[in-house]
């Protein structure tokens, strides 16, 4: 069972907007730890998508955006494209466990 | 463009050992913290261990503490993971990833392609 909780799956039609939630606790997100998001295309290694809550690395389209609140964070993808179909993971640091932690992952299906 | 390339995976019997390597190129290896992250077949990502940019500090997930040892050779631009007393639940793809200096809030910004470790009799 993952420390950070994500929905197992989300879906949307091309052009639509979807959001993926990441729920933590007062030990991680609620303690102020940064949240990062990764995209894992089928059969490939993860790739950094959003860092430190809401920053995009060079080359990541602005269709991807991140936000956070007290003990949770969200990834929003607008203008869905077929190539966005992938697994998405949130990640933070848990101060109680003294460990880097991931969400269980969310599979995005583009209908 | 930085690159990380893992090697050393394979099939090993329970209780045996294996050493993974991660060769880096295209960036100043000695300036970055490095992690190992694993992914069991069909499962999510699990952080395994981190080593600081200078190799002086390490940390481990509880699931591997006392069995796995991370090290690095900055003269060879290579990261290592010595895995002892392997268990079937250690079966996974093992990725190396770089992250700033290895601080708590640094993202894993560069990943290798992974190497598969299968623990089975």
Coordinates of C-alpha atoms in Angstrom, one line a residue:
Chain A
X1 CA 0.0 0.0 0.0
X2 CA 1.5 3.3 -1.1
X3 CA 2.0 6.3 1.3
X4 CA 0.5 8.7 -1.3
X5 CA -2.9 7.8 -2.7
X6 CA -3.9 8.1 -6.3
X7 CA -6.9 6.9 -8.3
X8 CA -6.0 3.7 -10.1
X9 CA -7.4 5.1 -13.4
X10 CA -8.8 8.1 -15.2
X11 CA -10.0 8.6 -18.7
X12 CA -11.0 11.3 -21.1
X13 CA -11.7 12.0 -24.7
X14 CA -9.2 13.8 -27.0
X15 CA -9.2 17.5 -26.3
X16 CA -10.7 17.2 -22.8
X17 CA -9.2 18.1 -19.5
X18 CA -8.5 15.5 -16.8
X19 CA -7.1 15.8 -13.3
X20 CA -5.2 13.2 -11.2
X21 CA -5.2 13.6 -7.4
X22 CA -2.5 12.6 -5.0
X23 CA -3.5 12.5 -1.3
X24 CA -0.8 12.5 1.4
X25 CA -0.7 13.3 5.1
X26 CA 0.9 15.6 7.6
X27 CA 4.1 13.6 7.3
X28 CA 4.7 14.3 3.6
X29 CA 2.8 16.8 1.6
X30 CA 1.2 18.4 4.7
X31 CA 4.7 18.9 6.2
X32 CA 5.6 21.0 3.2
X33 CA 7.5 18.4 1.2
X34 CA 7.6 19.2 -2.5
X35 CA 5.5 17.1 -4.9
X36 CA 6.8 15.9 -8.2
X37 CA 5.0 14.1 -11.0
X38 CA 6.3 11.5 -13.5
X39 CA 4.9 10.1 -16.7
X40 CA 5.7 6.5 -17.6
X41 CA 4.8 5.5 -21.2
X42 CA 4.2 1.8 -21.8
X43 CA 7.4 -0.2 -21.7
X44 CA 9.6 2.8 -20.9
X45 CA 11.3 4.4 -17.9
X46 CA 9.6 7.2 -15.9
X47 CA 10.1 10.7 -17.0
X48 CA 9.9 13.9 -14.9
X49 CA 6.8 15.8 -15.8
X50 CA 6.3 18.4 -13.0
X51 CA 8.8 19.3 -10.3
X52 CA 8.4 21.1 -7.0
X53 CA 4.6 21.2 -7.2
X54 CA 4.1 23.3 -10.3
X55 CA 7.2 23.6 -12.5
X56 CA 7.7 22.1 -15.9
X57 CA 11.1 20.9 -17.1
X58 CA 12.2 22.1 -20.5
X59 CA 10.3 20.3 -23.2
X60 CA 7.2 19.5 -21.3
X61 CA 4.1 21.1 -22.9
X62 CA 2.2 23.6 -21.0
X63 CA -0.9 21.4 -21.3
X64 CA 0.5 19.8 -18.1
X65 CA 0.2 21.6 -14.8
X66 CA 0.5 20.9 -11.1
X67 CA -1.0 22.3 -8.0
X68 CA -1.1 21.5 -4.3
X69 CA -3.1 22.2 -1.2
X70 CA -2.8 21.2 2.5
X71 CA -2.2 17.5 2.3
X72 CA -2.8 16.8 -1.4
X73 CA -1.7 17.7 -4.9
X74 CA -3.1 17.4 -8.4
X75 CA -1.9 17.0 -11.9
X76 CA -4.0 18.5 -14.7
X77 CA -3.8 17.6 -18.3
X78 CA -5.7 19.8 -20.8
X79 CA -6.2 19.2 -24.5
X80 CA -5.8 15.5 -24.1
X81 CA -3.9 13.7 -26.9
X82 CA -3.6 10.0 -27.7
X83 CA 0.1 10.2 -26.8
X84 CA -0.7 11.2 -23.2
X85 CA -1.9 7.6 -22.6
X86 CA 0.4 6.5 -19.8
X87 CA 0.9 5.8 -16.1
X88 CA 1.3 8.9 -13.9
X89 CA 3.0 8.9 -10.5
X90 CA 3.2 11.5 -7.8
X91 CA 6.2 11.6 -5.4
X92 CA 7.2 13.4 -2.3
X93 CA 9.3 12.9 0.9
X94 CA 7.9 11.4 4.1
X95 CA 9.5 12.9 7.2
X96 CA 8.2 10.1 9.5
X97 CA 9.5 7.3 7.3
X98 CA 12.6 9.3 6.3
X99 CA 12.0 8.0 2.8
X100 CA 11.1 9.2 -0.6
X101 CA 7.6 7.9 -1.4
X102 CA 5.5 7.4 -4.5
X103 CA 1.8 7.2 -5.2
X104 CA 0.5 3.9 -6.5
X105 CA 0.2 5.3 -10.0
X106 CA -2.8 6.3 -12.2
X107 CA -3.4 4.9 -15.6
X108 CA -4.7 7.5 -18.0
X109 CA -6.8 6.1 -20.9
X110 CA -7.5 8.4 -23.9
X111 CA -10.9 7.3 -25.2
Chain B
X1 CA 22.2 15.5 -22.8
X2 CA 22.8 13.4 -19.7
X3 CA 22.4 9.6 -19.8
X4 CA 22.2 6.8 -17.3
X5 CA 22.7 3.2 -18.3
X6 CA 22.1 0.3 -15.9
X7 CA 23.5 -3.2 -16.2
X8 CA 24.1 -6.3 -14.1
X9 CA 20.5 -7.6 -13.9
X10 CA 19.6 -11.2 -14.3
X11 CA 18.1 -14.3 -12.7
X12 CA 19.4 -15.2 -9.2
X13 CA 18.4 -17.8 -6.6
X14 CA 17.0 -16.6 -3.3
X15 CA 19.7 -15.9 -0.7
X16 CA 22.3 -15.1 -3.4
X17 CA 23.9 -11.8 -4.3
X18 CA 24.0 -9.5 -7.3
X19 CA 25.6 -6.2 -8.1
X20 CA 24.0 -3.6 -10.3
X21 CA 25.9 -0.8 -12.1
X22 CA 24.7 2.5 -13.5
X23 CA 27.1 4.3 -15.9
X24 CA 26.6 8.0 -16.4
X25 CA 27.6 10.3 -19.2
X26 CA 26.9 13.8 -20.5
X27 CA 26.8 15.6 -17.1
X28 CA 29.0 16.3 -14.1
X29 CA 28.4 13.1 -12.3
X30 CA 30.1 14.1 -9.0
X31 CA 27.7 17.0 -8.5
X32 CA 24.5 15.0 -8.3
X33 CA 22.8 12.7 -5.8
X34 CA 21.7 9.4 -7.1
X35 CA 18.9 7.0 -6.3
X36 CA 17.8 3.5 -7.1
X37 CA 14.1 3.0 -7.7
X38 CA 12.5 -0.3 -8.4
X39 CA 9.3 -1.5 -10.1
X40 CA 7.9 -5.0 -9.6
X41 CA 6.2 -6.5 -12.6
X42 CA 2.8 -4.8 -13.1
X43 CA 3.3 -2.7 -10.0
X44 CA 4.2 0.9 -9.1
X45 CA 7.4 2.6 -8.3
X46 CA 9.3 2.0 -5.0
X47 CA 12.2 4.1 -3.8
X48 CA 15.1 1.9 -2.7
X49 CA 18.2 4.0 -1.8
X50 CA 20.0 7.2 -2.2
X51 CA 23.7 8.3 -2.1
X52 CA 24.8 11.9 -1.8
X53 CA 26.9 13.6 -4.5
X54 CA 30.1 12.9 -2.7
X55 CA 29.2 9.4 -1.5
X56 CA 29.4 10.2 2.1
X57 CA 25.7 9.8 2.9
X58 CA 23.3 7.0 2.1
X59 CA 19.8 6.1 3.1
X60 CA 17.7 3.0 2.5
X61 CA 14.1 1.9 2.4
X62 CA 13.2 -0.3 5.3
X63 CA 12.5 -3.2 2.9
X64 CA 16.2 -3.4 1.9
X65 CA 18.1 -2.0 4.9
X66 CA 20.8 -4.3 6.0
X67 CA 20.8 -6.3 2.7
X68 CA 21.5 -3.7 0.0
X69 CA 24.5 -1.3 -0.1
X70 CA 24.7 1.7 -2.4
X71 CA 28.1 3.2 -3.5
X72 CA 29.5 5.3 -6.2
X73 CA 32.9 5.9 -7.9
X74 CA 33.0 9.5 -9.1
X75 CA 36.3 8.8 -11.0
X76 CA 34.5 6.2 -13.1
X77 CA 31.1 8.1 -13.3
X78 CA 29.4 4.9 -12.0
X79 CA 26.8 4.1 -9.4
X80 CA 26.5 0.7 -7.8
X81 CA 24.0 -1.4 -5.9
X82 CA 25.2 -4.4 -4.0
X83 CA 22.2 -6.7 -3.3
X84 CA 22.7 -9.5 -0.8
X85 CA 20.3 -12.1 0.7
X86 CA 18.0 -11.6 -2.2
X87 CA 14.3 -12.5 -1.8
X88 CA 11.6 -13.2 -4.4
X89 CA 10.0 -9.9 -3.5
X90 CA 13.1 -8.1 -4.7
X91 CA 12.1 -9.1 -8.3
X92 CA 11.7 -5.9 -10.2
X93 CA 13.1 -3.6 -12.8
X94 CA 15.8 -1.4 -11.1
X95 CA 16.2 2.1 -12.3
X96 CA 18.9 4.6 -11.3
X97 CA 18.0 8.3 -11.2
X98 CA 19.8 11.5 -10.6
X99 CA 18.3 14.2 -8.4
X100 CA 20.1 17.5 -7.7
X101 CA 22.4 16.9 -4.7
X102 CA 20.1 14.3 -3.3
X103 CA 18.2 16.6 -1.0
X104 CA 14.7 15.7 0.2
X105 CA 12.9 18.0 -2.2
X106 CA 15.0 17.3 -5.3
X107 CA 13.1 15.6 -8.1
X108 CA 14.3 12.5 -9.9
X109 CA 15.2 14.4 -13.1
X110 CA 17.1 11.9 -15.2
X111 CA 16.3 8.1 -15.3
X112 CA 18.1 5.2 -16.8
X113 CA 16.3 2.6 -18.9
X114 CA 16.3 0.0 -16.1
X115 CA 17.7 -3.5 -15.6
X116 CA 15.6 -6.5 -14.6
X117 CA 16.3 -8.6 -11.6
X118 CA 14.5 -11.9 -11.1
X119 CA 14.9 -13.8 -7.8
X120 CA 13.7 -17.3 -8.3
X121 CA 14.8 -20.9 -7.6

